[in-house]
CSV table of C-alpha atoms and ligand atoms in Angstrom, one decimal:
chain,number,residue,atom,x,y,z
A,176,MET,CA,135.6,162.4,37.3
A,177,LYS,CA,133.0,165.2,38.6
A,178,PHE,CA,131.6,165.6,41.4
A,179,ILE,CA,128.8,168.1,43.1
A,180,ALA,CA,128.3,168.5,46.8
A,181,ILE,CA,125.1,170.1,47.3
A,182,PHE,CA,124.3,171.6,50.9
A,183,GLY,CA,122.5,174.4,52.4
A,184,THR,CA,122.7,174.4,56.4
A,185,ARG,CA,125.3,174.7,58.9
A,186,PRO,CA,125.5,170.8,59.9
A,187,GLU,CA,125.7,169.8,56.3
A,188,ALA,CA,128.7,172.2,55.7
A,189,ILE,CA,130.3,171.0,58.8
A,190,LYS,CA,129.9,167.3,58.0
A,191,ILE,CA,130.6,167.3,54.1
A,192,VAL,CA,133.7,169.6,54.1
A,193,PRO,CA,135.7,166.7,54.9
A,194,VAL,CA,134.8,164.7,52.2
A,195,ILE,CA,135.1,167.5,49.5
A,196,LYS,CA,138.4,168.3,51.0
A,197,LYS,CA,139.9,164.6,50.5
A,198,LEU,CA,138.4,164.4,47.0
A,199,ARG,CA,140.3,167.3,46.2
A,200,GLU,CA,143.5,166.2,47.7
A,201,SER,CA,143.1,162.9,45.3
A,202,GLY,CA,143.0,164.9,42.3
A,203,TYR,CA,139.1,165.0,41.8
A,204,GLN,CA,136.9,167.9,40.5
A,205,VAL,CA,134.8,168.9,43.1
A,206,ILE,CA,132.0,171.6,42.4
A,207,ILE,CA,130.2,173.0,45.4
A,208,CYS,CA,127.0,174.3,45.0
A,209,VAL,CA,125.0,175.7,48.1
A,210,THR,CA,121.2,176.1,48.5
A,211,ALA,CA,122.0,178.5,51.3
A,212,GLN,CA,118.6,177.4,53.0
A,213,GLN,CA,120.4,179.1,55.9
A,214,ARG,CA,121.8,182.1,54.9
A,215,ASP,CA,123.9,183.5,58.0
A,216,MET,CA,124.8,179.8,59.9
A,217,LEU,CA,125.9,178.6,56.3
A,218,ASP,CA,128.3,181.5,55.4
A,219,GLN,CA,129.6,181.4,59.1
A,220,SER,CA,130.8,177.8,58.6
A,221,LEU,CA,131.6,178.5,54.9
A,222,GLU,CA,133.9,181.3,56.1
A,223,PHE,CA,135.2,179.1,58.9
A,224,PHE,CA,136.2,175.9,56.6
A,225,GLU,CA,137.3,178.7,53.5
A,226,ILE,CA,135.0,177.1,50.9
A,227,ILE,CA,134.0,179.2,48.3
A,228,PRO,CA,130.9,177.9,46.6
A,229,ASP,CA,130.8,177.8,42.8
A,230,TYR,CA,126.6,177.9,43.0
A,231,ASP,CA,124.7,179.6,45.5
A,232,LEU,CA,121.1,179.5,44.9
A,233,ASN,CA,120.3,182.0,47.8
A,234,LEU,CA,117.1,180.7,48.6
A,235,MET,CA,116.4,181.5,52.4
A,236,VAL,CA,113.4,183.9,53.0
A,237,ASP,CA,112.3,184.7,56.8
A,238,CYS,CA,110.5,182.0,58.2
A,239,GLN,CA,110.5,179.9,55.2
A,240,ASP,CA,108.3,176.8,54.9
A,241,LEU,CA,109.1,173.5,53.3
A,242,PHE,CA,107.6,174.2,50.3
A,243,HIS,CA,109.6,177.3,49.6
A,244,ILE,CA,112.7,175.3,50.0
A,245,THR,CA,111.8,172.2,48.0
A,246,ILE,CA,110.5,174.4,45.1
A,247,LYS,CA,113.2,177.1,45.2
A,248,ALA,CA,115.9,174.4,45.2
A,249,LEU,CA,114.5,171.9,42.7
A,250,GLU,CA,114.1,174.5,40.3
A,251,GLY,CA,117.8,175.9,40.6
A,252,LEU,CA,119.3,172.7,41.1
A,253,LYS,CA,117.8,171.5,37.6
A,254,LYS,CA,119.8,174.3,35.6
A,255,ILE,CA,122.9,173.3,37.6
A,256,LEU,CA,123.0,169.7,37.3
A,257,GLN,CA,121.6,170.1,33.3
A,258,LYS,CA,124.8,172.2,32.7
A,259,GLU,CA,127.5,170.4,34.9
A,260,ARG,CA,126.4,166.8,34.3
A,261,PRO,CA,128.6,165.6,37.3
A,262,ASP,CA,129.3,162.1,37.6
A,263,VAL,CA,128.0,161.7,41.4
A,264,VAL,CA,125.5,164.1,43.2
A,265,LEU,CA,127.2,164.0,46.9
A,266,VAL,CA,124.4,165.2,49.6
A,267,GLN,CA,124.7,164.9,53.6
A,268,GLY,CA,122.0,163.9,56.2
A,269,ASP,CA,118.3,164.9,56.4
A,270,THR,CA,117.6,168.4,55.4
A,271,SER,CA,115.1,169.5,52.8
A,272,THR,CA,118.4,170.7,50.6
A,273,ALA,CA,119.6,167.2,50.7
A,274,PHE,CA,116.5,165.8,49.8
A,275,THR,CA,115.6,168.0,47.2
A,276,ALA,CA,119.2,167.7,45.2
A,277,SER,CA,118.8,163.8,45.4
A,278,LEU,CA,115.5,164.2,43.9
A,279,ALA,CA,116.8,166.6,41.0
A,280,ALA,CA,119.6,164.2,40.4
A,281,PHE,CA,117.4,161.1,40.1
A,282,TYR,CA,115.2,163.1,37.7
A,283,LEU,CA,118.2,163.9,35.5
A,284,GLN,CA,119.6,160.1,36.1
A,285,ILE,CA,122.6,161.2,37.8
A,286,SER,CA,124.0,159.2,40.6
A,287,ILE,CA,123.8,159.9,44.0
A,288,GLY,CA,126.2,159.5,47.2
A,289,HIS,CA,124.3,159.8,50.4
A,290,ILE,CA,126.7,160.6,53.5
A,291,GLU,CA,125.3,159.8,56.9
A,292,ALA,CA,122.6,157.1,55.5
A,293,GLY,CA,120.4,154.8,57.4
A,294,LEU,CA,119.5,156.9,60.7
A,295,ARG,CA,115.9,156.1,61.6
A,296,THR,CA,113.5,156.9,64.4
A,297,HIS,CA,110.7,155.0,62.4
A,298,ASN,CA,108.5,158.0,63.4
A,299,LYS,CA,107.5,160.2,60.4
A,300,TYR,CA,106.7,163.3,62.3
A,301,ASN,CA,109.6,163.3,64.8
A,302,PRO,CA,112.0,164.4,63.6
A,303,PHE,CA,110.1,166.3,61.3
A,304,PRO,CA,110.4,166.6,58.2
A,305,GLU,CA,114.0,164.9,58.8
A,306,GLU,CA,112.8,161.2,59.4
A,307,ASN,CA,111.1,161.2,56.1
A,308,ASN,CA,113.7,163.1,54.1
A,309,ARG,CA,116.2,160.6,54.9
A,310,HIS,CA,114.3,157.9,54.1
A,311,LEU,CA,113.4,159.2,50.8
A,312,ILE,CA,117.0,160.2,49.9
A,313,GLY,CA,117.7,156.4,50.9
A,314,VAL,CA,115.3,155.2,48.2
A,315,LEU,CA,116.8,157.6,45.6
A,316,ALA,CA,120.6,157.0,46.3
A,317,ASP,CA,123.3,154.8,44.5
A,318,TYR,CA,126.1,154.9,47.7
A,319,HIS,CA,124.8,154.9,51.0
A,320,PHE,CA,127.6,155.8,53.5
A,321,ALA,CA,126.1,154.4,57.0
A,322,PRO,CA,128.0,156.0,59.8
A,323,THR,CA,127.5,152.9,62.2
A,324,GLU,CA,126.4,149.1,61.9
A,325,LEU,CA,123.1,149.7,63.1
A,326,ALA,CA,122.4,152.7,60.5
A,327,LYS,CA,123.4,149.9,57.6
A,328,ASP,CA,120.8,147.4,59.3
A,329,ASN,CA,118.2,149.8,58.8
A,330,LEU,CA,118.8,150.3,55.3
A,331,VAL,CA,119.3,146.6,54.6
A,332,LYS,CA,116.0,145.9,56.3
A,333,GLU,CA,114.6,148.5,53.8
A,334,GLY,CA,115.6,146.6,51.0
A,335,ILE,CA,118.9,148.5,49.8
A,336,PRO,CA,121.6,145.9,48.5
A,337,GLU,CA,124.3,145.4,50.8
A,338,SER,CA,126.7,146.0,47.9
A,339,GLN,CA,125.3,149.7,47.8
A,340,ILE,CA,126.1,150.3,51.7
A,341,TRP,CA,129.3,151.2,53.4
A,342,VAL,CA,129.8,151.7,57.2
A,343,THR,CA,132.1,154.8,57.3
A,344,GLY,CA,131.8,156.7,60.6
A,345,ASN,CA,130.4,159.8,60.5
A,346,THR,CA,132.2,162.9,58.8
A,347,VAL,CA,131.3,165.2,61.9
A,348,ILE,CA,134.2,163.4,63.8
A,349,ASP,CA,136.8,164.1,61.2
A,350,THR,CA,135.8,167.5,61.6
A,351,LEU,CA,135.7,167.7,65.1
A,352,LEU,CA,139.3,166.0,65.6
A,353,ASP,CA,140.6,168.4,62.9
A,354,VAL,CA,139.3,171.1,64.7
A,355,ILE,CA,140.6,170.1,68.3
A,356,ASN,CA,143.9,170.0,66.7
A,357,LEU,CA,143.7,173.6,65.7
A,358,GLN,CA,141.9,174.9,69.2
A,359,SER,CA,142.7,177.9,70.6
A,360,SER,CA,142.2,178.5,74.3
A,361,VAL,CA,139.7,181.5,74.2
A,362,VAL,CA,136.3,182.2,72.3
A,363,LYS,CA,137.4,184.5,69.5
A,364,GLN,CA,134.0,185.7,68.1
A,365,GLU,CA,134.6,189.0,67.8
A,366,GLU,CA,130.7,190.0,68.0
A,367,LEU,CA,130.5,188.7,71.5
A,368,SER,CA,130.6,191.2,74.3
A,369,MET,CA,133.7,191.7,76.4
A,370,TYR,CA,131.2,191.4,79.3
A,371,PHE,CA,130.3,187.8,78.5
A,372,LYS,CA,134.0,186.9,77.5
A,373,GLU,CA,135.3,188.2,80.9
A,374,ARG,CA,132.5,186.5,82.5
A,375,LEU,CA,133.3,183.2,80.8
A,376,ASN,CA,137.0,183.4,82.0
A,377,LEU,CA,135.9,183.8,85.2
A,378,ILE,CA,133.6,181.1,85.1
A,379,LEU,CA,136.2,178.8,83.5
A,380,ALA,CA,138.9,179.4,86.3
A,381,ASP,CA,136.5,178.8,88.9
A,382,GLU,CA,136.4,175.3,89.7
A,383,ASN,CA,133.1,175.1,91.6
A,384,GLN,CA,131.3,176.4,88.5
A,385,LYS,CA,129.9,174.0,86.3
A,386,LEU,CA,128.9,175.3,82.6
A,387,ILE,CA,126.0,173.6,80.9
A,388,LEU,CA,125.9,174.5,77.3
A,389,VAL,CA,122.6,174.4,75.3
A,390,THR,CA,121.3,174.3,71.8
A,391,GLY,CA,117.7,173.6,70.4
A,392,HIS,CA,115.7,174.4,66.9
A,393,ARG,CA,113.8,171.1,66.1
A,394,ARG,CA,110.3,172.0,63.9
A,395,GLU,CA,108.4,169.3,66.2
A,396,SER,CA,109.0,171.1,69.4
A,397,PHE,CA,108.0,174.7,68.2
A,398,GLY,CA,105.3,176.2,70.4
A,399,GLU,CA,104.5,174.5,73.8
A,400,ASP,CA,107.7,172.1,73.9
A,401,PHE,CA,110.0,174.9,73.5
A,402,ARG,CA,108.3,176.8,76.1
A,403,ASN,CA,108.8,173.6,78.4
A,404,ILE,CA,112.2,173.4,77.6
A,405,CYS,CA,113.0,177.2,78.6
A,406,MET,CA,110.8,177.0,81.4
A,407,ALA,CA,113.3,174.0,82.7
A,408,LEU,CA,116.5,175.9,82.0
A,409,LYS,CA,115.3,178.7,83.9
A,410,GLU,CA,114.5,176.4,86.6
A,411,ILE,CA,117.8,175.0,86.6
A,412,ALA,CA,119.7,178.2,86.4
A,413,GLU,CA,117.7,179.5,89.4
A,414,LYS,CA,118.3,176.3,91.5
A,415,ASN,CA,122.1,176.1,90.7
A,416,PRO,CA,123.8,179.2,91.3
A,417,ASP,CA,127.0,177.3,90.7
A,418,ALA,CA,125.9,176.5,87.1
A,419,THR,CA,126.1,178.9,84.4
A,420,ILE,CA,124.0,178.0,81.4
A,421,ILE,CA,125.4,179.4,77.8
A,422,TYR,CA,122.8,179.1,74.9
A,423,PRO,CA,123.7,180.3,71.3
A,424,VAL,CA,120.1,180.6,70.2
A,425,HIS,CA,119.4,179.2,66.4
A,426,LEU,CA,118.1,182.2,64.0
A,427,ASN,CA,114.7,180.7,63.4
A,428,PRO,CA,112.2,183.3,64.8
A,429,ASN,CA,110.1,180.2,66.0
A,430,VAL,CA,113.3,179.6,68.4
A,431,GLN,CA,114.2,183.2,69.1
A,432,LYS,CA,110.7,184.4,70.2
A,433,PRO,CA,110.1,181.8,73.3
A,434,VAL,CA,113.9,181.7,74.1
A,435,TYR,CA,114.3,185.6,74.2
A,436,GLU,CA,110.9,185.9,75.8
A,437,ILE,CA,111.6,183.4,78.9
A,438,LEU,CA,115.0,183.6,79.2
A,439,GLY,CA,116.5,187.4,77.8
A,440,SER,CA,115.8,190.5,79.3
A,441,ASP,CA,116.2,192.5,76.0
A,442,LEU,CA,115.4,191.0,72.4
A,443,ALA,CA,117.1,194.3,71.3
A,444,ASN,CA,120.3,193.2,73.0
A,445,ARG,CA,121.0,189.8,72.0
A,446,ILE,CA,124.5,189.2,72.6
A,447,GLY,CA,125.1,188.2,76.3
A,448,SER,CA,121.7,189.2,77.5
A,449,THR,CA,120.3,187.3,80.2
A,450,VAL,CA,117.7,187.5,83.1
A,451,SER,CA,119.5,185.9,85.5
A,452,LYS,CA,123.4,186.3,86.1
A,453,ASN,CA,123.6,182.5,85.3
A,454,ILE,CA,122.2,182.3,81.9
A,455,PHE,CA,123.6,183.9,78.7
A,456,LEU,CA,122.1,183.7,75.3
A,457,LEU,CA,124.1,184.2,72.4
A,458,GLU,CA,124.0,184.4,68.5
A,459,PRO,CA,124.8,181.1,67.0
A,460,LEU,CA,128.9,180.3,67.4
A,461,LYS,CA,131.3,179.8,64.8
A,462,TYR,CA,132.2,176.1,64.9
A,463,GLU,CA,135.6,176.4,66.4
A,464,ASP,CA,134.2,178.7,69.6
A,465,PHE,CA,131.4,176.2,69.7
A,466,VAL,CA,133.9,173.0,70.0
A,467,TYR,CA,135.8,175.1,72.6
A,468,LEU,CA,132.8,175.9,74.7
A,469,MET,CA,131.7,171.8,74.4
A,470,SER,CA,134.9,171.0,75.7
A,471,LYS,CA,134.9,173.3,78.8
A,472,SER,CA,131.1,172.3,79.4
A,473,TYR,CA,130.2,170.1,82.2
A,474,PHE,CA,127.3,168.5,80.1
A,475,ILE,CA,125.2,169.8,77.1
A,476,MET,CA,121.4,169.8,77.0
A,477,THR,CA,120.3,169.8,72.8
A,478,ASP,CA,118.4,168.6,70.6
A,479,SER,CA,120.7,168.8,67.9
A,480,GLY,CA,121.8,166.0,65.8
A,481,GLY,CA,125.3,166.6,65.2
A,482,ILE,CA,126.0,167.6,68.9
A,483,GLN,CA,124.9,163.8,70.0
A,484,GLU,CA,127.6,162.8,67.6
A,485,GLU,CA,130.4,165.0,68.7
A,486,ALA,CA,129.8,165.6,72.6
A,487,PRO,CA,130.7,161.7,73.2
A,488,SER,CA,134.2,162.4,71.8
A,489,LEU,CA,134.7,165.0,74.1
A,490,HIS,CA,133.3,162.8,77.1
A,491,LYS,CA,130.5,165.1,77.4
A,492,PRO,CA,127.1,163.7,78.5
A,493,VAL,CA,124.1,164.8,76.3
A,494,LEU,CA,120.5,165.3,77.7
A,495,VAL,CA,118.6,165.0,74.6
A,496,MET,CA,115.6,167.1,74.5
A,497,ARG,CA,113.3,165.4,72.3
A,498,ASN,CA,111.1,162.4,72.4
A,499,THR,CA,112.7,160.2,69.9
A,500,THR,CA,116.4,160.2,68.6
A,501,GLU,CA,117.8,158.3,65.4
A,502,ARG,CA,121.1,158.3,67.2
A,503,SER,CA,120.4,155.3,69.6
A,504,GLU,CA,123.7,154.0,69.6
A,505,GLY,CA,124.5,157.1,72.0
A,506,ILE,CA,121.8,155.8,74.2
A,507,GLU,CA,122.9,152.2,74.1
A,508,ALA,CA,126.6,153.6,74.8
A,509,ASN,CA,124.9,155.7,77.8
A,510,THR,CA,126.8,158.8,76.7
A,511,LEU,CA,123.2,160.3,75.5
A,512,ARG,CA,120.0,160.5,77.9
A,513,LEU,CA,116.6,160.8,76.2
A,514,VAL,CA,114.8,163.5,78.3
A,515,GLY,CA,111.7,164.4,76.2
A,516,THR,CA,110.3,167.9,76.2
A,517,LYS,CA,108.2,168.0,79.7
A,518,LYS,CA,109.7,170.6,82.1
A,519,ASP,CA,110.4,168.6,85.3
A,520,ILE,CA,111.9,165.7,83.5
A,521,ILE,CA,114.3,167.7,81.8
A,522,ALA,CA,115.1,169.9,85.1
A,523,GLY,CA,115.1,166.7,87.3
A,524,ALA,CA,117.9,164.8,84.6
A,525,ALA,CA,120.1,168.1,84.9
A,526,GLN,CA,119.6,168.1,88.4
A,527,GLN,CA,120.9,164.3,88.9
A,528,LEU,CA,124.0,165.2,86.5
A,529,LEU,CA,124.8,168.3,88.5
A,530,ASP,CA,124.3,166.4,92.0
A,531,SER,CA,125.3,162.8,91.2
A,532,LYS,CA,129.2,162.2,90.6
A,533,ASP,CA,128.1,158.6,89.8
A,534,VAL,CA,125.7,159.3,87.0
A,535,TYR,CA,127.7,161.6,85.7
A,536,GLY,CA,131.1,159.4,85.6
A,537,GLU,CA,129.1,156.6,84.0
A,538,MET,CA,127.8,159.0,81.2
A,539,SER,CA,131.1,161.0,80.6
A,540,GLY,CA,133.1,157.9,80.5
A,541,ALA,CA,131.4,156.1,77.8
A,542,ILE,CA,133.1,155.4,74.4
A,543,ASN,CA,131.9,157.6,71.2
A,544,PRO,CA,130.1,155.1,68.8
A,545,TYR,CA,130.0,157.6,65.9
A,546,GLY,CA,133.7,157.7,64.2
A,547,ASP,CA,136.9,157.5,64.4
A,548,GLY,CA,137.8,160.6,62.1
A,549,LYS,CA,138.6,158.9,59.1
A,550,ALA,CA,135.2,158.6,57.5
A,551,ALA,CA,135.9,160.9,54.7
A,552,GLY,CA,139.1,158.7,53.6
A,553,ARG,CA,136.9,155.5,53.6
A,554,ILE,CA,134.0,157.8,51.4
A,555,VAL,CA,136.6,158.8,48.9
A,556,ASP,CA,138.0,155.3,48.6
A,557,VAL,CA,134.7,153.9,47.8
A,558,LEU,CA,133.6,156.3,45.3
A,559,SER,CA,137.2,156.3,43.8
A,560,LYS,CA,137.1,152.5,43.3
A,561,ASN,CA,133.6,152.5,41.9
A,562,LEU,CA,134.2,155.2,39.6
A,563,MET,CA,137.6,153.6,38.2
A,564,SER,CA,135.8,150.2,37.7
A,565,GLY,CA,133.0,152.0,35.4
A,566,ARG,CA,130.5,150.7,38.2
A,567,ASN,CA,129.0,154.3,38.4
A,568,THR,CA,127.5,154.4,34.9
A,569,GLU,CA,125.7,151.2,35.4
A,570,LYS,CA,122.0,152.4,35.7
B,109,UD1,C1,117.2,173.2,59.3
B,109,UD1,C2,116.8,171.9,58.7
B,109,UD1,C3,117.3,170.8,59.5
B,109,UD1,C4,118.4,171.0,60.4
B,109,UD1,C5,118.9,172.8,60.8
B,109,UD1,C6,120.4,172.8,61.2
B,109,UD1,C7,115.0,171.4,56.9
B,109,UD1,C8,113.3,171.3,57.0
B,109,UD1,N1,115.5,171.7,58.2
B,109,UD1,O1,116.4,173.5,60.3
B,109,UD1,O2,117.1,169.3,59.2
B,109,UD1,O3,118.6,170.3,61.6
B,109,UD1,O4,118.5,173.4,59.6
B,109,UD1,O5,120.4,173.6,61.9
B,109,UD1,O6,115.9,171.2,56.0
B,109,UD1,N2,117.2,181.4,59.6
B,109,UD1,C9,118.0,182.8,59.3
B,109,UD1,N3,119.5,182.4,59.0
B,109,UD1,C10,119.7,181.3,59.2
B,109,UD1,C11,119.2,180.3,59.2
B,109,UD1,C12,117.8,180.2,59.8
B,109,UD1,O7,117.7,183.6,59.6
B,109,UD1,O8,121.0,181.3,59.1
B,109,UD1,C13,115.7,181.7,60.0
B,109,UD1,C14,114.8,182.2,58.6
B,109,UD1,O9,113.8,182.8,59.3
B,109,UD1,C15,114.6,180.8,58.1
B,109,UD1,C16,114.2,179.9,59.3
B,109,UD1,O10,115.2,180.6,60.5
B,109,UD1,O11,113.1,181.1,57.2
B,109,UD1,C17,114.2,178.4,59.2
B,109,UD1,O12,115.3,177.8,58.6
B,109,UD1,P1,115.3,176.5,57.8
B,109,UD1,O13,116.6,176.3,57.1
B,109,UD1,O14,114.2,176.4,57.1
B,109,UD1,O15,115.0,175.5,59.1
B,109,UD1,P2,115.9,175.1,60.5
B,109,UD1,O16,115.2,175.0,61.5
B,109,UD1,O17,117.3,176.1,60.1
B,110,UDP,N1,127.5,174.3,66.2
B,110,UDP,C1,128.0,175.5,65.6
B,110,UDP,N2,127.7,176.6,66.6
B,110,UDP,C2,126.8,176.6,67.3
B,110,UDP,C3,125.7,175.5,67.7
B,110,UDP,C4,126.2,174.3,66.8
B,110,UDP,O1,128.9,175.6,65.2
B,110,UDP,O2,126.2,177.8,67.7
B,110,UDP,C5,127.8,173.3,65.7
B,110,UDP,C6,127.5,171.8,66.2
B,110,UDP,O3,128.9,171.7,67.0
B,110,UDP,C7,127.4,170.6,65.4
B,110,UDP,C8,126.2,171.5,64.4
B,110,UDP,O4,126.4,172.8,64.4
B,110,UDP,O5,128.5,170.6,64.5
B,110,UDP,C9,125.0,171.1,64.6
B,110,UDP,O6,124.1,171.9,63.8
B,110,UDP,P1,122.5,172.2,64.3
B,110,UDP,O7,122.1,171.8,65.7
B,110,UDP,O8,122.0,173.4,63.7
B,110,UDP,O9,122.0,170.8,63.3
B,110,UDP,P2,121.7,169.3,63.6
B,110,UDP,O10,122.9,168.8,63.8
B,110,UDP,O11,120.8,169.3,64.3
B,110,UDP,O12,121.2,169.0,62.2
């Protein structure tokens, strides 16, 4: 039995690695193919998880558009899939790599396993292009691994047979729990300045200081929304000297430009540069360091999908700086709050979390709806049983 795992970005790596490891532990052959849609952030993850790709399409160019990713990945994947002819192609999530890999597998009539299937906002431009990428993968896939019952219901409503859907939990929790077990008690990343590391230690030692961890990268927020988000962060920092914002900035130039213009003093000096003493802009962090900072944070402000799933496991409230979310279980559980992209609403929600112990307590006490850390094992069991019974070959 042969599998190919195809991925291209940081979150896909973080979430597909536990499945690769479990398949290999069970004796299956797993070929790893990366598109490297995100060259630097993917490599950071591959290095951390000690994963060496068998194929690397190395397709990233600066400021790439969706056509570039799709065309280059489709061309490259055709040759690899024709050569390897795996039993199943595994993809994760909603990136353009995941969509294109599914399309390539479908054209070659190879079965597709979709990890993290069924999340929906029902708004095709938000998140863009991820909502429709995920939907299209759902149309193409044979094995739908839904993280929650809600995700399963979404798929059933779209006509996917229940016999092809399995509720597994989200594999990100498998990775998170593994990394928390290995957790060190310092930020290790060598490239970060001593100044930042020393300041961080002082902040962590001071029980009056509150650490706010921030990330952001969504395409639909580029432009005015991103500037609003930055202005809100600036206001929060200015009003609250007892809060420190730590923001590892995504490498997309559409993100770097407004963030460094509004919040950074010196674009050339990216490591720990800041306009005010209580905002730190950093390079993307290695997963273990990011998890460490999540665990030390008071709350998190983000538009990230993965962080919406991870933070509740650490009992950290999340202000989701987006207009929609496909992670509505977290909203229901009151661990996530959707705050949109308007400056005053974002700043107001952060202020409320800083000021009100009751609001904070309600959000931090919620139970994580996204999994128990055993999702990868469930996925591998399903694949094993189906492949053993010959069901995979039925077209
Ligand atoms: C991509 C995914 C998004 C996912 C996100 C995770 C698509 C369309 N988008 O968005 O779903 O949530 O990854 O982070 O699939 N860049 C670098 N180095 C890197 C990464 C990016 O320089 O390691 C810069 C490059 O200029 C690149 C640009 O960022 O062209 C955009 O990268 P891309 O992968 O297209 O989009 P993301 O916003 O990262
Ligand atoms: N993450 C990381 N380093 C960082 C920021 C985030 O390792 O500096 C991790 C985070 O813990 C989560 C994943 O990256 O597992 C989320 O990636 P991203 O926000 O880029 O993508 P999304 O989840 O929105 O698709």
